[in-house]
C-alpha atoms as a printed R data frame, in Angstrom:
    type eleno elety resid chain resno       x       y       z
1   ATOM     1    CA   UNK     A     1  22.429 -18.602 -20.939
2   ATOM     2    CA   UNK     A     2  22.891 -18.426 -17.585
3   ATOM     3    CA   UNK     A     3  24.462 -15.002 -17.825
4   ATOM     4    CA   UNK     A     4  21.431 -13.755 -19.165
5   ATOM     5    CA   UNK     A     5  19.448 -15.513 -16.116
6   ATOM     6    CA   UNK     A     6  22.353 -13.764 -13.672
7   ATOM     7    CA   UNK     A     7  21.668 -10.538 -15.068
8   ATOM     8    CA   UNK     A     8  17.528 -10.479 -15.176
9   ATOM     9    CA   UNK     A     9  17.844 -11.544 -11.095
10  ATOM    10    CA   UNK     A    10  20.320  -9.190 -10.630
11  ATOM    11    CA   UNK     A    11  17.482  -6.327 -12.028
12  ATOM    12    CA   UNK     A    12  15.039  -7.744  -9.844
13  ATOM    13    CA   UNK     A    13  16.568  -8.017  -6.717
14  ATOM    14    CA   UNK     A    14  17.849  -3.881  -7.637
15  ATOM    15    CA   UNK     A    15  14.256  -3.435  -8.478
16  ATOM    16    CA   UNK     A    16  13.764  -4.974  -5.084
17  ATOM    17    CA   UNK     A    17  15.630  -3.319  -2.903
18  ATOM    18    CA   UNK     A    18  15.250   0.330  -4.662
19  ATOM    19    CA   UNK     A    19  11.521  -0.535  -3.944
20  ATOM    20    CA   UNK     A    20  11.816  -1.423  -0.070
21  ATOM    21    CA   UNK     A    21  14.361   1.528   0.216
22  ATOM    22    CA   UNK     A    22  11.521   4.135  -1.579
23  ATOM    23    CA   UNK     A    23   8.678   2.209   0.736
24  ATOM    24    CA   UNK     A    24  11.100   2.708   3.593
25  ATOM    25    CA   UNK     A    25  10.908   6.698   3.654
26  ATOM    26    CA   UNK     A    26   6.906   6.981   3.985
27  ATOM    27    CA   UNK     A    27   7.323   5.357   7.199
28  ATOM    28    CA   UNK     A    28  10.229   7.010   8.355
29  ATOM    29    CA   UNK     A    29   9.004   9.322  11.073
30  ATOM    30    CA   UNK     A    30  10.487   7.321  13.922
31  ATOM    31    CA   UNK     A    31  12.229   8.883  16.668
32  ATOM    32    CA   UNK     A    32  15.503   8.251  17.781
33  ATOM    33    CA   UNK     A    33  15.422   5.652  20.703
34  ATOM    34    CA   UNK     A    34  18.082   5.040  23.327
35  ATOM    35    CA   UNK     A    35  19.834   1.548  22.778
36  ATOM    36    CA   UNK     A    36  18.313  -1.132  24.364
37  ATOM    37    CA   UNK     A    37  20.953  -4.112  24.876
38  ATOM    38    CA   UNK     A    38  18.372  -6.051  26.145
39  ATOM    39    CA   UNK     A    39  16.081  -6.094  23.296
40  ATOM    40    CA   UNK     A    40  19.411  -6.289  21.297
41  ATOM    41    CA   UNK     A    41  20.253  -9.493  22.692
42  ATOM    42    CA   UNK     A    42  16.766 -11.088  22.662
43  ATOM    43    CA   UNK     A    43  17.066 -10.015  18.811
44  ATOM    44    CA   UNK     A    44  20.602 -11.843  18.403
45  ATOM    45    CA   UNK     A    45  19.421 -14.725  20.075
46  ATOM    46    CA   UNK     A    46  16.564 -15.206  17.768
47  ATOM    47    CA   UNK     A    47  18.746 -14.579  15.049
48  ATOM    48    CA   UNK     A    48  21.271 -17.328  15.957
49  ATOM    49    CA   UNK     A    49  18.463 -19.638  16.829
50  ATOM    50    CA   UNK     A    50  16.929 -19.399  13.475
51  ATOM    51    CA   UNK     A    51  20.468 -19.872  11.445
52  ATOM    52    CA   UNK     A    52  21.239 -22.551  13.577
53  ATOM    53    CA   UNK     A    53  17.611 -24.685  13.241
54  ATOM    54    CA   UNK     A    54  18.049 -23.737   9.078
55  ATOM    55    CA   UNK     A    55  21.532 -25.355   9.028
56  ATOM    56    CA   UNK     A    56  20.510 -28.456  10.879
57  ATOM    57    CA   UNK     A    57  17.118 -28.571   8.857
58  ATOM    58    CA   UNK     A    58  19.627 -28.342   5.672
59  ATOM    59    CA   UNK     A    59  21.835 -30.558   6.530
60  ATOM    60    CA   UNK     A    60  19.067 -33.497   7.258
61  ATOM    61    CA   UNK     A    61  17.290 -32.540   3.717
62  ATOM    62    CA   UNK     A    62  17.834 -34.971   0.558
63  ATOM    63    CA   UNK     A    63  14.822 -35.714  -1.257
64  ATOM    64    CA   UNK     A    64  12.416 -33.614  -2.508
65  ATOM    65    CA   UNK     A    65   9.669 -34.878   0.233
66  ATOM    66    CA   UNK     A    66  12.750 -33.770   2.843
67  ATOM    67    CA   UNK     A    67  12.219 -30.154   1.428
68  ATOM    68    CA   UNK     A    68   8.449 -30.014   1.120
69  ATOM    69    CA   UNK     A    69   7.115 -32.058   3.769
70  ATOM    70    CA   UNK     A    70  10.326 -32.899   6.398
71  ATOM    71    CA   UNK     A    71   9.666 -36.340   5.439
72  ATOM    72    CA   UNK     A    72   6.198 -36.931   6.607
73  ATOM    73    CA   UNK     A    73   7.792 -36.469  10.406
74  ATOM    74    CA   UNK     A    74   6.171 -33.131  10.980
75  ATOM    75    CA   UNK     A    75   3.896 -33.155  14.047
76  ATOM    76    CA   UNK     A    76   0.440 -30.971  14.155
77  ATOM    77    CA   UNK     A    77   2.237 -28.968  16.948
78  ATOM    78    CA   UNK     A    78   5.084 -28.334  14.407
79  ATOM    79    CA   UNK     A    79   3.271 -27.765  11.395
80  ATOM    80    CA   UNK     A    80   0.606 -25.225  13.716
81  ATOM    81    CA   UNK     A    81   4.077 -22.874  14.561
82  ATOM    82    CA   UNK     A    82   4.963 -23.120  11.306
83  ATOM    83    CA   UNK     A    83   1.331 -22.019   9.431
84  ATOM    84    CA   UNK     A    84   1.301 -19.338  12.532
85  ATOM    85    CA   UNK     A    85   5.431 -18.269  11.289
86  ATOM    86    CA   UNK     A    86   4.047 -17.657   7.925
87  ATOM    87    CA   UNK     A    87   1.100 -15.394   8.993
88  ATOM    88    CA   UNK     A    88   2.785 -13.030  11.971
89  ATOM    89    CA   UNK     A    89   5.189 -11.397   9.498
90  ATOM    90    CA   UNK     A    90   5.960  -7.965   8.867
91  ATOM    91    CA   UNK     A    91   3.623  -7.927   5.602
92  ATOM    92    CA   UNK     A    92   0.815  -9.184   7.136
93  ATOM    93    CA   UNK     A    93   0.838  -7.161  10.271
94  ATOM    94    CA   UNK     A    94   1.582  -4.289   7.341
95  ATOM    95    CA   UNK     A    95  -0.993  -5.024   4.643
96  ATOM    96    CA   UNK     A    96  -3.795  -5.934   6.837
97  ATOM    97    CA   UNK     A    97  -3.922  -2.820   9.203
98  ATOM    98    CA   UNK     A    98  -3.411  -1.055   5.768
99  ATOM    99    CA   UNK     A    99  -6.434  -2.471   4.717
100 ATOM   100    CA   UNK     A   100  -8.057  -2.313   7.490
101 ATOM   101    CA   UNK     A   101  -6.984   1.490   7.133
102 ATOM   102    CA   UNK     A   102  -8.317   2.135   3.539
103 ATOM   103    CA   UNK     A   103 -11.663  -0.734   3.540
104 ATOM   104    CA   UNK     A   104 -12.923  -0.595   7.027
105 ATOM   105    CA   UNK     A   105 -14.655  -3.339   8.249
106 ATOM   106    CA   UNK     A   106 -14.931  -4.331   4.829
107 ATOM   107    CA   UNK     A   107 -11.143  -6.011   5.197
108 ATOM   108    CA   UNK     A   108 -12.603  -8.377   7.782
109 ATOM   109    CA   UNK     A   109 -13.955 -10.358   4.471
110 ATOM   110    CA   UNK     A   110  -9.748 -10.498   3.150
111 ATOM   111    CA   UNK     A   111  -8.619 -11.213   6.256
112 ATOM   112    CA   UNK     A   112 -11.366 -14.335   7.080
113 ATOM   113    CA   UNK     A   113 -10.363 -15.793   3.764
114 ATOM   114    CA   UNK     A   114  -7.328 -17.473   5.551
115 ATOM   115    CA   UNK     A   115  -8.995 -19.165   8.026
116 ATOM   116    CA   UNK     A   116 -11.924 -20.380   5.518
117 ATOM   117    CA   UNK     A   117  -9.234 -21.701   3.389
118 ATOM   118    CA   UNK     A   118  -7.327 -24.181   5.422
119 ATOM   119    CA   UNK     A   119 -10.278 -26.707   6.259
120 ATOM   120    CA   UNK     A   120 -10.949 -26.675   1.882
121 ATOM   121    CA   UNK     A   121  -7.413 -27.394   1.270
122 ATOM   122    CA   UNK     A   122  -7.165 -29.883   3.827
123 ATOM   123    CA   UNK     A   123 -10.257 -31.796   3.215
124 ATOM   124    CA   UNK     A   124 -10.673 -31.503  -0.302
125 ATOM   125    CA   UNK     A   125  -7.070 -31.155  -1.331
126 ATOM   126    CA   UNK     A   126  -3.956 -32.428   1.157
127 ATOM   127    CA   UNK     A   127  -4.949 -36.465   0.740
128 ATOM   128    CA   UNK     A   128  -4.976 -36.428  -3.017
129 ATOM   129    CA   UNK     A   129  -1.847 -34.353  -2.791
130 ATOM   130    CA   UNK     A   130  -0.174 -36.917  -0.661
131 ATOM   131    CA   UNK     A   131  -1.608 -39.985  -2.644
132 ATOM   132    CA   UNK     A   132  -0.111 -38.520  -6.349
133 ATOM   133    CA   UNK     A   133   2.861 -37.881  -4.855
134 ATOM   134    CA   UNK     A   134   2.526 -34.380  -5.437
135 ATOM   135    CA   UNK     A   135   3.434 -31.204  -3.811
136 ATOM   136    CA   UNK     A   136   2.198 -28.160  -5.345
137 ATOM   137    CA   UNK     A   137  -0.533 -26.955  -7.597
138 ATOM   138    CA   UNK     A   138   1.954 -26.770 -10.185
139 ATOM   139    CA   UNK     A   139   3.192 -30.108  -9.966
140 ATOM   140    CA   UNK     A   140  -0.659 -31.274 -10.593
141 ATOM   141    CA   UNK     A   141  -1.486 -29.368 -13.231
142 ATOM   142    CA   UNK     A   142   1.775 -30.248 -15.072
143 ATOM   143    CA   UNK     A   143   1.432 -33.700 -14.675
144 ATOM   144    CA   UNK     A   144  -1.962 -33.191 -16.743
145 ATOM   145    CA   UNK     A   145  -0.898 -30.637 -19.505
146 ATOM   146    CA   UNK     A   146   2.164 -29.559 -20.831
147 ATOM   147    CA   UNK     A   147   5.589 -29.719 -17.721
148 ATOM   148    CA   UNK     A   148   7.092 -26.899 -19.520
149 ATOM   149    CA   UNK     A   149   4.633 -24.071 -19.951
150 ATOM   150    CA   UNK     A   150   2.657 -24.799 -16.492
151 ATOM   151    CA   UNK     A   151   6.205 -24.769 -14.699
152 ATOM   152    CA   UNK     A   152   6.846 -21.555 -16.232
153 ATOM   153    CA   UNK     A   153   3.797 -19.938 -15.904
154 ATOM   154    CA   UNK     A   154   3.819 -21.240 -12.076
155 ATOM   155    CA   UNK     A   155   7.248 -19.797 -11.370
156 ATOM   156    CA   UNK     A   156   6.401 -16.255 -12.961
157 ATOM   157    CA   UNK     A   157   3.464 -15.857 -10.656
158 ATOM   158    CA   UNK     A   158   5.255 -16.896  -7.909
159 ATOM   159    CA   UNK     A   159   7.767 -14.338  -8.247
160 ATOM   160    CA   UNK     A   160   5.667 -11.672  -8.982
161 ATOM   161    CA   UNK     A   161   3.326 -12.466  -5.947
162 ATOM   162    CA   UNK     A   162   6.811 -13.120  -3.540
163 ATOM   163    CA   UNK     A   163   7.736  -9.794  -4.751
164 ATOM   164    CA   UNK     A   164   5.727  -8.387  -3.196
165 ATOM   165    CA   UNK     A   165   5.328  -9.799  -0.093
166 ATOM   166    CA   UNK     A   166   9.297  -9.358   0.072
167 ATOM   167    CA   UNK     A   167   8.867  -5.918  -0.445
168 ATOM   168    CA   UNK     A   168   6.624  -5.514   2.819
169 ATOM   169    CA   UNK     A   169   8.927  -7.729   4.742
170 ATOM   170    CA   UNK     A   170  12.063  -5.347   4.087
171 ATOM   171    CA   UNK     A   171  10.395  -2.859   4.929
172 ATOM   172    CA   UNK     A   172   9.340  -4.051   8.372
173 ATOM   173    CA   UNK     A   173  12.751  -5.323   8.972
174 ATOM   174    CA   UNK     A   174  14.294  -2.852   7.690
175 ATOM   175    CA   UNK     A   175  12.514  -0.156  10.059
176 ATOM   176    CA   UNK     A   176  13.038  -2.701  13.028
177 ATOM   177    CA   UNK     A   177  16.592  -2.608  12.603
178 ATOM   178    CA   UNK     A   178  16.774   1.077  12.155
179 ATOM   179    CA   UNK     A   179  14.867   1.280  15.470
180 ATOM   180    CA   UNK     A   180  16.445  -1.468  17.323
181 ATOM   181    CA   UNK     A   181  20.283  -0.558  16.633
182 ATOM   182    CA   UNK     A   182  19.869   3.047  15.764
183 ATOM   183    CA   UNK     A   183  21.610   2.410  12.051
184 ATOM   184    CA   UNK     A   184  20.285   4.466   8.961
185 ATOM   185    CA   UNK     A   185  17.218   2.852   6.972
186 ATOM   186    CA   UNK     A   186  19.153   2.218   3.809
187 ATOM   187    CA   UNK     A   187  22.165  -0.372   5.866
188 ATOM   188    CA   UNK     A   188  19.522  -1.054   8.089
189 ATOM   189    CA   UNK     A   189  18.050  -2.863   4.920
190 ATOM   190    CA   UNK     A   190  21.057  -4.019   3.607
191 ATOM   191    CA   UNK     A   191  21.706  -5.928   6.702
192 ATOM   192    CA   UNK     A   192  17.855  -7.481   6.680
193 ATOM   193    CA   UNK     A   193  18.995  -8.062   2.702
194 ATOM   194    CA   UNK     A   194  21.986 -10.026   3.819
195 ATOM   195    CA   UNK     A   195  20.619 -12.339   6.631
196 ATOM   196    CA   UNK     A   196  17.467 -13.314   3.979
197 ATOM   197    CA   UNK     A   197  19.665 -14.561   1.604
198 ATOM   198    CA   UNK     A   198  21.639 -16.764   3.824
């Protein structure tokens, strides 16, 4: 069983990467910049900053509420950086000016969505999370009907929505690190491949 499970990841992440490495080459028209051991170093030390806050934030997590919600200790500050981590990434920078690109002003409509969405989640949504002592969507809705088939349908949607995103991400890493250390696109992306697994 659970060589059957390693091999269907293994396909996807392949899948994966041949599809950030394909993505890569449309975008490819960079020029070759000097080195810049400045921007280099600013680059490490964000690097190292990160690993080190994810193996302190790892090493304080138990339960379940550890993982999801730090334990209720999260401050609005805190939780502000980390809604405004999740939206400055690589796909979003990416797939909004590409819609912006192909839908005009149109993609103003997509891209007001997010902001329209927090204040219903939060006041409609966030206390009766916390009072069920819920999490997720999923959790909800399989606490209602049946655990196995919600769960299952949950975690394939996920995927195929994260696989996406990921997709975008490696690519906008992946050209990064191509520009920033001079490397070829395809190690370039290994390397990005590497660090988001760790």
């Amino acid at each position: 069983m659970n060589a059957h499970i390693s091999t269907r990841l293994f396909v996807l992440g392949a899948s994966l990467f041949s599809a950030s490495a394909f993505a890569g080459d449309a975008i490819s028209q960079t020029t070759k910049q000097p080195i810049n051991l400045t921007a280099i170093g600013m680059f490490l030390l964000f690097v190292l900053m990160t690993l080190g806050i994810t193996y302190w934030a790892a090493s304080r997590t138990k339960t379940t509420s550890d993982f999801y919600t730090a334990g209720g200790g999260i401050t609005g500050f805190q939780n502000g950086l980390a809604i405004a981590g999740d939206y400055m990434s690589a796909a979003t920078l990416l797939g909004l000016t590409a819609m912006m690109y192909t839908r005009g002003v149109d993609a103003y409509i997509y891209m007001i969505a997010f902001f329209v969405g927090w204040p219903v989640i939060l006041f409609l949504m966030a206390e009766r999370l916390r009072n069920l002592g819920k999490f997720t969507f999923a959790d909800i809705t399989a606490y209602r009907l049946n655990q196995s088939k919600v769960r299952t349908m949950a975690a394939v949607s996920s995927l195929m929505v994260v696989c996406f995103y990921l997709v975008a991400q490696m690519v906008g890493a992946g050209q990064l690190i191509k520009l920033l250390f001079g490397l070829d696109y395809g190690i370039a992306l290994v390397l990005v491949g590497a660090l988001m697994m760790v």
